[in-house]
Each structure stands twice: as structure tokens, then as C-alpha cells.
Coordinates of C-alpha atoms and ligand atoms in Angstrom, one line a residue:
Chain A
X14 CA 4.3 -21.6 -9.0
X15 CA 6.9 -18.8 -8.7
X16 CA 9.8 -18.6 -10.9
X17 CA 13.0 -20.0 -8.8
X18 CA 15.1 -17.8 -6.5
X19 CA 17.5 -17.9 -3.9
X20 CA 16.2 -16.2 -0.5
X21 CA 18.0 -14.5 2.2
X22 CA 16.7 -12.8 5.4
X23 CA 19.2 -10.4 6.9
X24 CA 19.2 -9.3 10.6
X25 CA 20.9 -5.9 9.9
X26 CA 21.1 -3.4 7.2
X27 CA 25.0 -4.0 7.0
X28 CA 24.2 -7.4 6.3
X29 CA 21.6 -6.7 3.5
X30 CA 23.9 -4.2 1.6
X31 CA 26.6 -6.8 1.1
X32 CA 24.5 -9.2 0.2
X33 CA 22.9 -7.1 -2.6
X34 CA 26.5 -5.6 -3.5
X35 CA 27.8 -9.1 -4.0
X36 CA 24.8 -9.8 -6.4
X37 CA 24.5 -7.1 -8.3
X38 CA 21.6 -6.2 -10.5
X39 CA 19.8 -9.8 -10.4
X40 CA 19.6 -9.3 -7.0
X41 CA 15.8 -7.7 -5.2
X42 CA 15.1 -6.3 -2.1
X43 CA 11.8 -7.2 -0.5
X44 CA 9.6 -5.0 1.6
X45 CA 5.7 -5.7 1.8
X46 CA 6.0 -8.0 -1.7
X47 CA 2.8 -6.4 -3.2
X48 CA 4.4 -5.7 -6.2
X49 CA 7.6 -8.1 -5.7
X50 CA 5.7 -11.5 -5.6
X51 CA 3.3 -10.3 -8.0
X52 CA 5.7 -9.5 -10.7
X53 CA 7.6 -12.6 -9.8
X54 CA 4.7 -14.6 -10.7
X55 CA 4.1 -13.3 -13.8
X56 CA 7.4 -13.1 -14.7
X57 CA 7.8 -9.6 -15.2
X58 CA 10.4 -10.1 -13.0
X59 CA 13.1 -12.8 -12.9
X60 CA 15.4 -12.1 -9.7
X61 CA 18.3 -14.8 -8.7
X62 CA 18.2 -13.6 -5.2
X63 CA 15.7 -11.9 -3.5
X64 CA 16.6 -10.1 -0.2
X65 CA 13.6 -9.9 2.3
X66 CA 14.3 -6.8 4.5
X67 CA 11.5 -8.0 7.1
X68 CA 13.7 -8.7 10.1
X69 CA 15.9 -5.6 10.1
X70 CA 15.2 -3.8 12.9
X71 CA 14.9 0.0 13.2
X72 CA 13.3 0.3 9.3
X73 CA 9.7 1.1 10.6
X74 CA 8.0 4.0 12.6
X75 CA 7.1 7.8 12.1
X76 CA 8.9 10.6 13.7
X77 CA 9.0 14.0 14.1
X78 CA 12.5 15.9 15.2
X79 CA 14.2 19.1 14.5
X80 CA 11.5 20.6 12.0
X81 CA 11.2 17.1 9.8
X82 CA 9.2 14.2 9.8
X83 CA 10.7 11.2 9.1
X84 CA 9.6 7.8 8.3
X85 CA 11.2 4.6 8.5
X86 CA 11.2 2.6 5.0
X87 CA 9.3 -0.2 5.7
X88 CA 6.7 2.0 7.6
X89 CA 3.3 0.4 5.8
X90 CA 0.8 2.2 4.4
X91 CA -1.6 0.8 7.8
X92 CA 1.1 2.6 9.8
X93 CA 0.4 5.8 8.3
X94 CA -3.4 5.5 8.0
X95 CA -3.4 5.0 12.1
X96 CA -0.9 8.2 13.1
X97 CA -1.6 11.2 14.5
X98 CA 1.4 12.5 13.3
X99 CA 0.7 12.4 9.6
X100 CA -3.0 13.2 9.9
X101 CA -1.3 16.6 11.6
X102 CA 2.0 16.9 9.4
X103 CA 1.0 15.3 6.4
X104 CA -2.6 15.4 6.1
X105 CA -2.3 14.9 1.7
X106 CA -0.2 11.7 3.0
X107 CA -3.5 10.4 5.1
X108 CA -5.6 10.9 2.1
X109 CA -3.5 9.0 0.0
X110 CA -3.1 5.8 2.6
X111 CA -7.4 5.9 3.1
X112 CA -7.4 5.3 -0.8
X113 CA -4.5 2.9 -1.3
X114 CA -5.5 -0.7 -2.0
X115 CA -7.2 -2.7 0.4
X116 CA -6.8 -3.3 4.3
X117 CA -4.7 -6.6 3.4
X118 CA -2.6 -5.3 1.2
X119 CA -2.1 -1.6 3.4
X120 CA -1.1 -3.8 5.7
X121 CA 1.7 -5.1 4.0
X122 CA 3.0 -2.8 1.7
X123 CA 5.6 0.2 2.3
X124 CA 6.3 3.2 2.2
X125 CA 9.9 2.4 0.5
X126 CA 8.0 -0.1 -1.4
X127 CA 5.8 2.3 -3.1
X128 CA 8.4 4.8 -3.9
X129 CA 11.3 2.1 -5.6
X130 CA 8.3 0.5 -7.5
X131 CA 8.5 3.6 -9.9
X132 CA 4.7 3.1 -10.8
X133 CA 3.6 6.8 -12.0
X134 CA 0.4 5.5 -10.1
X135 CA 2.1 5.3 -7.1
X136 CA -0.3 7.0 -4.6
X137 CA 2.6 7.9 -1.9
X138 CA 4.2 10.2 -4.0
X139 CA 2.6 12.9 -5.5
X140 CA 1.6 13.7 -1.9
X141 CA 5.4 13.0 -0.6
X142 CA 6.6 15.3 -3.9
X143 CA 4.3 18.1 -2.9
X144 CA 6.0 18.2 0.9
X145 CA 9.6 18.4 -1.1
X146 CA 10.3 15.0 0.6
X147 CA 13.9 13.9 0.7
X148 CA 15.2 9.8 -0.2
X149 CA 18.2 8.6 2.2
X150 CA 19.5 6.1 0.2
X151 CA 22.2 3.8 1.7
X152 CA 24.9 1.6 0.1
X153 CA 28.2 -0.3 0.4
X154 CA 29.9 3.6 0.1
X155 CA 27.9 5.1 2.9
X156 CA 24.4 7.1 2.8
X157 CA 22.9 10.0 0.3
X158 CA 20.5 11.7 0.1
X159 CA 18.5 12.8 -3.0
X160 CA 15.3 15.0 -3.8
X161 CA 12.4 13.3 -4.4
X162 CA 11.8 15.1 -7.3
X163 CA 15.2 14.0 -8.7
X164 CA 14.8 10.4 -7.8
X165 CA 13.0 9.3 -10.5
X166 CA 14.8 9.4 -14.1
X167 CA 12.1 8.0 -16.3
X168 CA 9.7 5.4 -16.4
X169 CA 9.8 2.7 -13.9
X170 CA 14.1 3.8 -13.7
X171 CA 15.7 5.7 -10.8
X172 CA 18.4 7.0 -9.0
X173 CA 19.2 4.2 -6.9
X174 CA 22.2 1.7 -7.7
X175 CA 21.5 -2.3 -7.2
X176 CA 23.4 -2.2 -3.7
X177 CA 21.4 0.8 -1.9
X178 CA 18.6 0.5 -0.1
X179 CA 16.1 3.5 0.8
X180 CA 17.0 3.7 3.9
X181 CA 14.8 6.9 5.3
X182 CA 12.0 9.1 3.9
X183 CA 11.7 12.3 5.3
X184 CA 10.4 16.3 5.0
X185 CA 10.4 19.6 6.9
X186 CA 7.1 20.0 8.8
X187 CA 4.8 22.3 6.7
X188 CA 4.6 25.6 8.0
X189 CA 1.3 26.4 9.9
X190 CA -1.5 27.5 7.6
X191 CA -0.4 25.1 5.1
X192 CA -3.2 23.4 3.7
X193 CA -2.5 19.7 1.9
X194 CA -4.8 17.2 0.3
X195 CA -4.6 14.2 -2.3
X196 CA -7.7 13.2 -4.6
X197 CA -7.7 9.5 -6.3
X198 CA -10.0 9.3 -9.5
X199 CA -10.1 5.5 -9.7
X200 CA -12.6 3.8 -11.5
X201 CA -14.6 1.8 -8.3
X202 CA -14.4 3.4 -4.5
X203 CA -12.0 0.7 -3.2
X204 CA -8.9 -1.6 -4.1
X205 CA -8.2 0.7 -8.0
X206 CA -5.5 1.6 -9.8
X207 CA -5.4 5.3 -10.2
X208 CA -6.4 7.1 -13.1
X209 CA -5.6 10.9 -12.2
X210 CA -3.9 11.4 -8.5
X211 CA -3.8 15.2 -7.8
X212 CA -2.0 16.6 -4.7
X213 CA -1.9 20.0 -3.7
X214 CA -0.1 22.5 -0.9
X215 CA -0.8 25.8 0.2
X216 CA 0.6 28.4 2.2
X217 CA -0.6 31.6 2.5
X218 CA 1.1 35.5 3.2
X219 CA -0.6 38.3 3.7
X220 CA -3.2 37.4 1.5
X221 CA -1.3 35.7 -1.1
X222 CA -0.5 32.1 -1.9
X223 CA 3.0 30.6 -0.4
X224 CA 4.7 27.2 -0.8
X225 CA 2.7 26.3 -3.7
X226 CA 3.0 22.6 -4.5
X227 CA 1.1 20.6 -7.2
X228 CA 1.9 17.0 -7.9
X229 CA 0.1 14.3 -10.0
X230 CA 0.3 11.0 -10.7
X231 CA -0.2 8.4 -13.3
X232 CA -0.2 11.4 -16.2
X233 CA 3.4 11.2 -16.5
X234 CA 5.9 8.3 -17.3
X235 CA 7.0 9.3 -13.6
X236 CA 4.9 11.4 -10.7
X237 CA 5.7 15.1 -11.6
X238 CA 5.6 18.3 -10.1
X239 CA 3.3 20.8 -11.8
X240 CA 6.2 23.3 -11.7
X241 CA 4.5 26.1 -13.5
X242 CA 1.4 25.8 -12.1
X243 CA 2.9 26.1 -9.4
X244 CA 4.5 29.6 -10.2
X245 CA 1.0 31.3 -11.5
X246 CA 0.0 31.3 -7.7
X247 CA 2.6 31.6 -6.1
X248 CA 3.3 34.9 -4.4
X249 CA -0.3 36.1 -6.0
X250 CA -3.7 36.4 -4.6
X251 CA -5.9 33.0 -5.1
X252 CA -8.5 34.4 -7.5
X253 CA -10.8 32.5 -9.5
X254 CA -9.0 34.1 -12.8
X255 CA -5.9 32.6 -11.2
X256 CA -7.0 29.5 -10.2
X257 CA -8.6 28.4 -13.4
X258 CA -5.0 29.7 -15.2
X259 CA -3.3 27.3 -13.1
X260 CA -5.5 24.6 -13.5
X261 CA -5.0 24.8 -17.3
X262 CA -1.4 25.0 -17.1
X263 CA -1.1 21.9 -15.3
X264 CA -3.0 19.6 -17.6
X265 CA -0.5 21.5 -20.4
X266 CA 2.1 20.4 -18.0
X267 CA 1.3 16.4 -18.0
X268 CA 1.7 13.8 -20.7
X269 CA -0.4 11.0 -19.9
X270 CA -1.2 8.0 -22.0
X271 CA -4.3 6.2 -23.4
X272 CA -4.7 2.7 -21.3
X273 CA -7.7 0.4 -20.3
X274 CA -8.4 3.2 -17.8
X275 CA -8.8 6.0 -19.5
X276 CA -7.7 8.2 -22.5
X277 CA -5.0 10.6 -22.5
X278 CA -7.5 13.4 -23.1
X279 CA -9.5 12.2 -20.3
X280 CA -7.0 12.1 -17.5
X281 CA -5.5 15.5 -19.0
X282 CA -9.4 17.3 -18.6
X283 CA -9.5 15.8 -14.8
X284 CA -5.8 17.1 -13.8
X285 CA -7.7 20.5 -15.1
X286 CA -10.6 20.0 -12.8
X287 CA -8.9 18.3 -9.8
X288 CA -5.8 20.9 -9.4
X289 CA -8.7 23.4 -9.7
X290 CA -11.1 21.8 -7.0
X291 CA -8.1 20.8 -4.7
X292 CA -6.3 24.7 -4.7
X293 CA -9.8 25.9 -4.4
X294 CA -10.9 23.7 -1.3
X295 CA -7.4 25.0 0.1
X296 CA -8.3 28.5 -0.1
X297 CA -11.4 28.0 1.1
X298 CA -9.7 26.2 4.3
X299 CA -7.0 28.8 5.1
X300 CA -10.1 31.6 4.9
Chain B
X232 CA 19.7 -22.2 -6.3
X233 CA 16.0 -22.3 -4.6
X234 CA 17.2 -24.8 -2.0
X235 CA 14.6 -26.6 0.7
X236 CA 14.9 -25.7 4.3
X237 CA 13.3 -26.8 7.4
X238 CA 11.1 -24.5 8.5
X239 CA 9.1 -24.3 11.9
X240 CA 5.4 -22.0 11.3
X241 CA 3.0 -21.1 14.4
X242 CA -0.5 -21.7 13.0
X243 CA -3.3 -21.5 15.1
X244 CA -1.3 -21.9 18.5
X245 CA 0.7 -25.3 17.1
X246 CA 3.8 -25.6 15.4
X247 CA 4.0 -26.8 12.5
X248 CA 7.2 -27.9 10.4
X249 CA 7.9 -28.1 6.9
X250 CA 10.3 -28.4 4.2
X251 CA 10.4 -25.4 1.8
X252 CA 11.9 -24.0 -0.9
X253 CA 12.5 -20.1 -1.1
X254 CA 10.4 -19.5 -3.7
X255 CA 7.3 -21.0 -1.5
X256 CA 4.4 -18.3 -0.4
X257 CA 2.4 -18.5 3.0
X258 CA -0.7 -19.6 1.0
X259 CA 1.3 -22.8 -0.8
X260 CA 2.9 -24.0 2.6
X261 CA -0.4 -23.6 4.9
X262 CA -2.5 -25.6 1.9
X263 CA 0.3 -28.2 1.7
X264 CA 0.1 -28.5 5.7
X265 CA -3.9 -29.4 5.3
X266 CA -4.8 -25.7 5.9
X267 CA -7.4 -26.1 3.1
X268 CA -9.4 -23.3 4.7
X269 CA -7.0 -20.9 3.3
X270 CA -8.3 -20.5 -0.1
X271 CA -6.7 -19.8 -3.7
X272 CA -7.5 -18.0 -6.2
X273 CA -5.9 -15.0 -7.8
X274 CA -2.1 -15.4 -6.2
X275 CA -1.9 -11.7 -6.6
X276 CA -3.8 -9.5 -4.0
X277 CA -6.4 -9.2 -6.0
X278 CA -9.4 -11.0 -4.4
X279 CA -8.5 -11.8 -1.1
X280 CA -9.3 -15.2 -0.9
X281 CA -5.7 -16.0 0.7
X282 CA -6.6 -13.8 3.7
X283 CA -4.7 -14.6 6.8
X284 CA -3.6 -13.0 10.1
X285 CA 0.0 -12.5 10.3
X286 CA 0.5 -11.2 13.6
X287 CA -2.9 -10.2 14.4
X288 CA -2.7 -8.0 11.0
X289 CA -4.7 -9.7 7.7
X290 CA -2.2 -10.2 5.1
X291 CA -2.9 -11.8 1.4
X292 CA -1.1 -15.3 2.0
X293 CA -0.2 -15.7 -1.2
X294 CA 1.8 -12.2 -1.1
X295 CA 3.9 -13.5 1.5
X296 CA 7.1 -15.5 1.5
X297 CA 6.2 -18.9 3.8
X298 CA 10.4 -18.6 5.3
X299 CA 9.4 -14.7 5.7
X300 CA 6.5 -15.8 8.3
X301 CA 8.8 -18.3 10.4
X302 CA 8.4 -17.2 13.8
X303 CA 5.3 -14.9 13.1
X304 CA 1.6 -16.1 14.8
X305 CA 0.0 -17.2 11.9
X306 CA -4.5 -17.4 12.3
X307 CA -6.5 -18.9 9.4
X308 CA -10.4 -19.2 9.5
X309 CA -10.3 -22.1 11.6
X310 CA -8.0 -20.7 14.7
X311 CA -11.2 -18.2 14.7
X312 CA -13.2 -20.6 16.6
X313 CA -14.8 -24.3 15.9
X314 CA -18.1 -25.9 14.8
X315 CA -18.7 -26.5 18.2
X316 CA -18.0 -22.5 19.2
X317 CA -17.7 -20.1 16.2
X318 CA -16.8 -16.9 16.1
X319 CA -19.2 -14.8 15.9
X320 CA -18.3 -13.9 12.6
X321 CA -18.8 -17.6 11.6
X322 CA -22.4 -17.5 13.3
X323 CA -23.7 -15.2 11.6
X324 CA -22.1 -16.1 7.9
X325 CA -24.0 -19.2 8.7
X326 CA -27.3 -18.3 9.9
X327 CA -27.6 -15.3 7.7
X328 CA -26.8 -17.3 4.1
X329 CA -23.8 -14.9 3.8
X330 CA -22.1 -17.9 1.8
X331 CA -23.1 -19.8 -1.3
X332 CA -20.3 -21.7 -2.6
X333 CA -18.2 -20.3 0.3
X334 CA -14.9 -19.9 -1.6
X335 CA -14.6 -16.2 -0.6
X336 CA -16.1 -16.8 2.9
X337 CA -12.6 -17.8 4.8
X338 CA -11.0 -14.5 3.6
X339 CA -14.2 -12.4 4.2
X340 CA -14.6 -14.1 7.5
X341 CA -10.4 -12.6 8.4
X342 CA -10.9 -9.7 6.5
X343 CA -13.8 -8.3 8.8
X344 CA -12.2 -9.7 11.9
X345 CA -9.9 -7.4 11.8
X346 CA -11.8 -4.6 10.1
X347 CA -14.1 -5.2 13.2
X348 CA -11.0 -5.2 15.7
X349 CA -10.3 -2.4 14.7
X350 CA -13.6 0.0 14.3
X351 CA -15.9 -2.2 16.2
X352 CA -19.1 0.2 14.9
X353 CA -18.2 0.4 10.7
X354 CA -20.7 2.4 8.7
X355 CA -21.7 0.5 5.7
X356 CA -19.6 2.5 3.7
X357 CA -16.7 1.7 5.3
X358 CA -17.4 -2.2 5.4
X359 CA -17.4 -1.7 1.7
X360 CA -14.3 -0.5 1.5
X361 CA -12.8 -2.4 4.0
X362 CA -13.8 -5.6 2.3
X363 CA -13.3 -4.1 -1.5
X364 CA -10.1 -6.5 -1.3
X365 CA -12.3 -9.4 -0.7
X366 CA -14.1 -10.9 -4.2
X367 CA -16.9 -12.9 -3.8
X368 CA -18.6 -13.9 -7.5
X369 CA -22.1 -15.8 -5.7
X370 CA -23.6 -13.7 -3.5
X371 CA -23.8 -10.3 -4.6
X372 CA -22.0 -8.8 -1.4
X373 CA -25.2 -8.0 0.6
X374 CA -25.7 -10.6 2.8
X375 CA -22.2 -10.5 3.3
X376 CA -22.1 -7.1 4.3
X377 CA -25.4 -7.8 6.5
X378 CA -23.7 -11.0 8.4
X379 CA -21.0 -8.4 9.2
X380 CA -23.1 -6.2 10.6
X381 CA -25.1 -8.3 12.9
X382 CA -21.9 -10.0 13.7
X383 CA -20.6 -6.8 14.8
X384 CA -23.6 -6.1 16.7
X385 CA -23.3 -9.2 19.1
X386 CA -19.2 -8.4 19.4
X387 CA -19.9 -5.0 20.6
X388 CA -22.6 -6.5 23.1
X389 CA -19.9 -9.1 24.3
X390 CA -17.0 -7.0 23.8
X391 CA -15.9 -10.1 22.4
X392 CA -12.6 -10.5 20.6
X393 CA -10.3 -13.1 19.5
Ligands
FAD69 C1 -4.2 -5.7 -5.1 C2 -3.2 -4.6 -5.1 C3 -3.6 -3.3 -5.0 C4 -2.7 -2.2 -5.0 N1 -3.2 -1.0 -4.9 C5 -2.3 0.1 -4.9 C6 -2.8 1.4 -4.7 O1 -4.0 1.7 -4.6 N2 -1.9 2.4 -4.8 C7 -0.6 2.2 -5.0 O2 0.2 3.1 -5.0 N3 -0.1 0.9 -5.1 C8 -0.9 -0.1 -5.0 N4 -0.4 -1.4 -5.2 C9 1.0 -1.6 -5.4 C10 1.8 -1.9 -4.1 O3 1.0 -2.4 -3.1 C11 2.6 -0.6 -3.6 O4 3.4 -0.1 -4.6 C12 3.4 -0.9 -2.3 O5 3.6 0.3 -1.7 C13 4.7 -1.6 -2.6 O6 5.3 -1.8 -1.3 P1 5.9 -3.2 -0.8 O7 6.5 -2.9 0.5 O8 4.9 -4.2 -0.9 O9 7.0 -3.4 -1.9 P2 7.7 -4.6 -2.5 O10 6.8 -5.4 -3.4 O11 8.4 -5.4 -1.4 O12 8.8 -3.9 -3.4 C14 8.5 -3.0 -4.4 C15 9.8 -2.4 -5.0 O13 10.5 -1.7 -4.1 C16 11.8 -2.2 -3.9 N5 12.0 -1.9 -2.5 C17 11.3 -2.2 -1.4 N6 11.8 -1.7 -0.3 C18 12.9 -1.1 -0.7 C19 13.9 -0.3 0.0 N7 13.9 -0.1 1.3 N8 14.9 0.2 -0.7 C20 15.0 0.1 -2.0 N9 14.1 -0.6 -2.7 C21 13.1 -1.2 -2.1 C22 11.7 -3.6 -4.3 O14 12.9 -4.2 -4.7 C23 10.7 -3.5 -5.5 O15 11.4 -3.1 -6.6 C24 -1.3 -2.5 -5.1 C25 -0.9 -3.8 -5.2 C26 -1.8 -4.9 -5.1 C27 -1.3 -6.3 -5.2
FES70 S1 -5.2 -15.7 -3.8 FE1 -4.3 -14.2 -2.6 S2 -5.4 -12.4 -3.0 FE2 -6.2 -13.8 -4.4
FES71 S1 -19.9 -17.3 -2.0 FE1 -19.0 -18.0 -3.8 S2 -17.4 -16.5 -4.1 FE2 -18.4 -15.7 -2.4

């Protein structure tokens, strides 16, 4: 049923570089295969080689070290929905695993996965953007590592070459007072694509907002940060006037698309309302 | 390119080995070994029909490379229990008319095994959503969703598991 491809299942990351250095750009890595196999089948996707990262060892788990939180690549999104850790650190990143897909696929699918699949419905992100995660991306010539918000460099296109892998995902725990959520507007409750994916953070100081962060998703050939949204608040006091004045800037700030989901002037109204909701619920919460 | 290999798969406690090409999912090598209970339908995550536990964990079959699970403890429907002792689960599908043409049933059956494994008490919100993975085009969902209830109300007085 699938198209034909050679398969090869690496012990060690070493392994798996060479392997994809050797093949260049018809080669794939494969994590969960949620979106792999599926665009294999329909042909979106025609790899000679695919290269199934499943039995290297020391590519899953969530830690917590010297200020950051760091998560393995192949961490899956069931992983994340079950820690402690993030529910504390990276409560926007909990909200965003209790919406994504179903249990079946959660179970499979990855945290790397969800990042190189460079859908701007990717749920991970706009809550990873709005933590200023970092990418450690590793190749044949050693490790980098890259901004989130740099890694994408258009639709479905990023920084990464064929022969690096993401090899680490990680962010400086939020300082505390920070308040972090992620909303989905999907079209049923469970197992949707995302229409609008909103998430916010929120510091305060004295009084005033600090660490502003507003990320969407699927409004943008890429997830985006809301950058000046982001600057009406920050460093001002949260008032309604505000609020609203940041919530119109961010729909001003996104270019979404008319699909089968919804319109372009649709999902551009709801980043207006959700940004506005979200900041708002934060205030209210760091009261 | 896309070479058979041998390949050795632990289905519901037995070994099983067969000849596979790389291209091969889960849900094509357990049907082709007479795993019929593992159904087909979308062969793209979207209806759940494939459901299997990989590992104790449900997984979509038909998203999964068959030379990716050697080596992994594979459980369809039928390594839940037998006609002769179902699961739960099975017991109260069957008594409660939770199937009609039963296509979706195998995968419902694994998807709320370990739903229930893991919250043992699910509000019925949360057995929605848990099972939003899971199509079922006959029955309408709410004798599903009661089966699963009652199911989990004889586990929790048990504290049976698999
Ligand atoms: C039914 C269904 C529902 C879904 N619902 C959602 C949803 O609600 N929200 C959502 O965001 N997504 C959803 N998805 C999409 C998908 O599940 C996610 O994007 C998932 O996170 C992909 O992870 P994976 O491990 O399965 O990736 P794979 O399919 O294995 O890989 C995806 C891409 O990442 C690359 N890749 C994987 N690992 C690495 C690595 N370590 N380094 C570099 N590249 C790598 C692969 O080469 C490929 O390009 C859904 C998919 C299905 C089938
Ligand atoms: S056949 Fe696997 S999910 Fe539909
Ligand atoms: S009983 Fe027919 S699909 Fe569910």
C-alpha cells in the first residue's frame, strides 16, 4: 500500500546521522510516523530511505537542570500530558498536549515530530514559541542551537539541513508569577485540526506586565510570535484599554488563509478575541 | 530497494515470524498473520480502527512500521481475553449492544482499555474524548460510551486489569 522505501533502524544517534548524511535529501527521519506514514501513503511524500529513530536510546524524557527544562526529542505528546514537570514549568505546553489528537496518536507522536513537520497548526509550538524555547539540532559537523522563533523560514521549510536531527528541545524555567495558557478553536472537542491556536505568557512587576509572550498558530504560513502585541503590554499596566489594543494588534499581526476550516476573516476575529480572553484570564490569575 | 526480511513479532504472548518488506505497517503484517481482529479502515489515524497495544500503550497499527515493533509486546482484541473469559470490556460490548456491525468494536474495545488503565473512574466527558480517535458509523456512540461505563464499573469492583 505504501510507496517503496528502504528502512533502517539505528542503535545510536552517531549511527543515524551518517546514515542520513550519506542519503542526502531523499532520505527521512522517523519519530512517532503520524505525519510520516501518512504522507507516505498519500504520496505527499516519496522518501528512498526512511530512518526510524525508535531505538536510540537517551532521545526521550523531561528534565529540569540549571534554570531550563529540557525535553528529549522523541518525548511524546502522552509523556507530557502525564508530568508534573510541565503541568508546573510549562502549564500552556499541558494545555496544548490535553487538545492534541487522540490518546492513540498522543501516544505516538513527538515532540521533535511536531516541531520538523512545519505545520502552522502545529499545537506544540505556539506554546514552546511563547517560553522562547531553544532547537539543538545535531549533524555530521557537531550540534547547534537555534531559536525557536528562527527555526522556521517559511511554510512547511526550516532551518535544519537533511543530515541533522533535533536532537533536544529546551527553555529557561519561567519566572514565578508567570502565568501561561494555550486555547485550541477546533471545529469538534476531540481529534481536530486547529483553526486559531492562541498561547499567551505573563509576568508581572510592580503592577505592570513582564515577559509578554503571544504566539498563534495556523494564521501564519509558520506559528508566529505576536511581536507587537506583545510590546503594547509590556512594561504597562494590564488595563482593559490595553488589553483590547493588544488584542487588535495581533489579529493585524497574522495572515491567515481561507481553508475548509474557516475564512481568513474568521480566524483573524478569534486571534482578536482569544489573545484578549487568554491575557485577561492571566491577569486575573496573577491578582 | 524495499527488501524482505525475517522478522520475529510478540503478539499476544507468541511469536510470530514473518517475511516483510520495509515499507510494511503493524496493521498489514498482524492481518496477513490471521490477526483479522485488527481492523482496517482509514490507514491514517483517523478512525482508530487499527487500534493496538504496543507496549501496553494503544497505538494506530496502521501508523506503525511492522520491523519498527520487532521486539515490542504487541496485544490485539483477542490477547484481551476469550469467548470462554472476556474481558470485561468484551462483556459488556456484548451484553449491552454496544456493537452493530462491530467493525469499530476491536479498536474501541483497546482504546478504552487503556483509557480505563489509566483513569479507572472517566467522566463522560472524558470517555468522549478519549475515544474521539475511535469512528464508529452504526451505533451512534451511546451504547458505546455506556458499555464503557459499566465495564469500568465491574473493573473498579475487581480491580481487574489485563
Ligand atoms: C489523526 C491525527 C491527528 C492529529 N492531530 C494533531 C493535533 O491535534 N495537533 C497537532 O499539532 N498535530 C496533530 N497531528 C499531526 C502529528 O501527530 C504531529 O505533528 C506529531 O507531533 C508528529 O510527530 P511524530 O513523532 O509522529 O512525527 P513523524 O511523523 O515521525 O515525523 C514528522 C516530521 O518530523 C521529522 N522528524 C521527526 N523527528 C525528528 C527529529 N528528531 N529531528 C528532525 N526531524 C524529525 C520527520 O522527518 C518528519 O518530517 C495529527 C496526526 C494524525 C494522524
Ligand atoms: S486504519 Fe488505522 S486509524 Fe484508521
Ligand atoms: S458498530 Fe459499525 S462502525 Fe461501529
Amino acid at each position: 500500500m505504501y510507496g517503496e522505501f528502504d528502512l533502517t533502524i539505528p542503535e545510536t544517534l552517531q549511527e543515524a546521522v551518517k546514515v542520513l548524511a550519506a542519503a542526502g535529501k531523499r532520505a527521512v527521519p522517523l519519530a512517532g510516523g503520524t505525519n510520516v506514514l501518512v504522507d507516505v501513503r498519500s504520496q505527499r511524500l516519496a522518501p528512498h530511505r526512511i530512518v526510524d529513530l525508535g531505538r536510540i536510546g537517551g532521545l526521550r524524557g523531561i528534565s529540569v537542570e540549571g534554570g531550563r527544562v529540557t525535553l528529549g526529542p522523541r518525548t511524546t505528546i502522552s509523556e507530557l500530558l502525564a508530568s508534573d514537570e510541565i503541568a508546573r514549568t510549562a502549564p500552556a505546553l499541558g494545555d496544548a498536549a490535553r487538545v492534541f489528537a487522540g490518546q492513540m496518536v498522543r501516544n505516538a507522536a513527538t515532540v521533535a515530530g511536531n516541531i520538523a513537520c512545519g505545520s502552522p497548526a502545529a499545537d506544540l509550538v505556539p506554546p514552546l514559541l511563547a517560553l522562547d524555547a531553544e532547537v539543538t539540532l545535531t549533524g555530521a559537523r557537531g550540534s547547534r542551537t537555534v531559536a525557536l522563533c528562527d527555526y522556521y523560514t517559511g511554510y512547511k521549510a526550516d532551518q535544519r539541513a537533511p543530515d541533522e536531527l533535533i536532537t533536544a528541545i529546551s527553555w529557561p524555567v519561567p519566572v514565578k508569577g508567570t502565568f501561561g495558557s494555550f486555547y485550541k478553536l477546533a471545529r469538534r472537542k476531540g481529534d481536530a485540526i486547529t483553526v486559531v491556536g492562541v498561547a499567551v505568557g505573563l509576568g508581572r512587576k510592580e503592577g505592570c506586565c513582564a515577559g509578554v509572550r503571544i504566539a498563534l498558530g495556523s494564521v501564519a504560513p509558520c506559528p508566529i510570535r505576536a511581536r507587537k502585541a506583545e510590546g503594547v503590554l509590556e512594561g504597562e499596566a494590564p488595563t482593559a484599554e490595553r488589553i483590547a489594543e493588544a488584542a487588535r494588534i495581533a489579529a493585524e499581526e497574522c495572515s491567515p488563509i481561507d481553508d475548509v476550516r474557516a475564512t481568513g476573516e474568521y480566524r483573524r476575529k478569534m486571534v482578536e478575541v482569544l489573545v484578549a480572553r487568554l491575557v485577561n484570564s492571566a491577569v486575573q490569575a496573577g491578582k | 530497494m524495499g527488501t524482505e526480511k525475517t522478522i520475529t513479532l510478540r503478539i499476544n504472548g507468541c511469536d510470530e515470524t514473518a517475511e516483510v518488506p520495509p515499507h510494511r505497517t503493524l496493521l498489514e503484517a498482524l492481518r496477513g498473520l490471521g490477526h483479522v481482529d485488527v481492523k482496517c479502515g482509514c490507514e491514517k489515524g483517523d478512525c482508530g480502527a487499527c487500534a493496538v497495544l504496543v507496549d501496553g500503550e494503544a497505538v494506530d497499527s496502521c501508523l506503525t512500521l511492522a520491523r519498527s515493533a520487532e521486539g515490542r509486546e504487541i496485544t490485539t482484541l483477542q490477547g484481551l481475553g476469550t469467548p470462554e473469559a472476556p474481558h470485561p470490556l468484551q462483556q459488556s460490548f456484548a451484553e449491552l449492544g454496544a456493537a452493530q456491525c462491530g467493525y469499530c468494536t476491536p479498536g474501541m474495545i483497546i482504546a478504552s482499555e487503556s483509557l480505563l488503565r489509566k483513569n479507572p473512574a472517566p467522566s463522560d466527558d472524558e470517555l468522549r474524548i478519549a475515544l474521539s480517535g475511535n469512528l464508529c458509523r452504526c451505533t451512534g456512540y451511546v451504547k458505546i460510551f455506556e458499555a464503557v461505563q459499566a465495564a469500568a464499573a465491574v473493573m473498579r469492583q475487581t480491580g481487574e486489569t489485563i
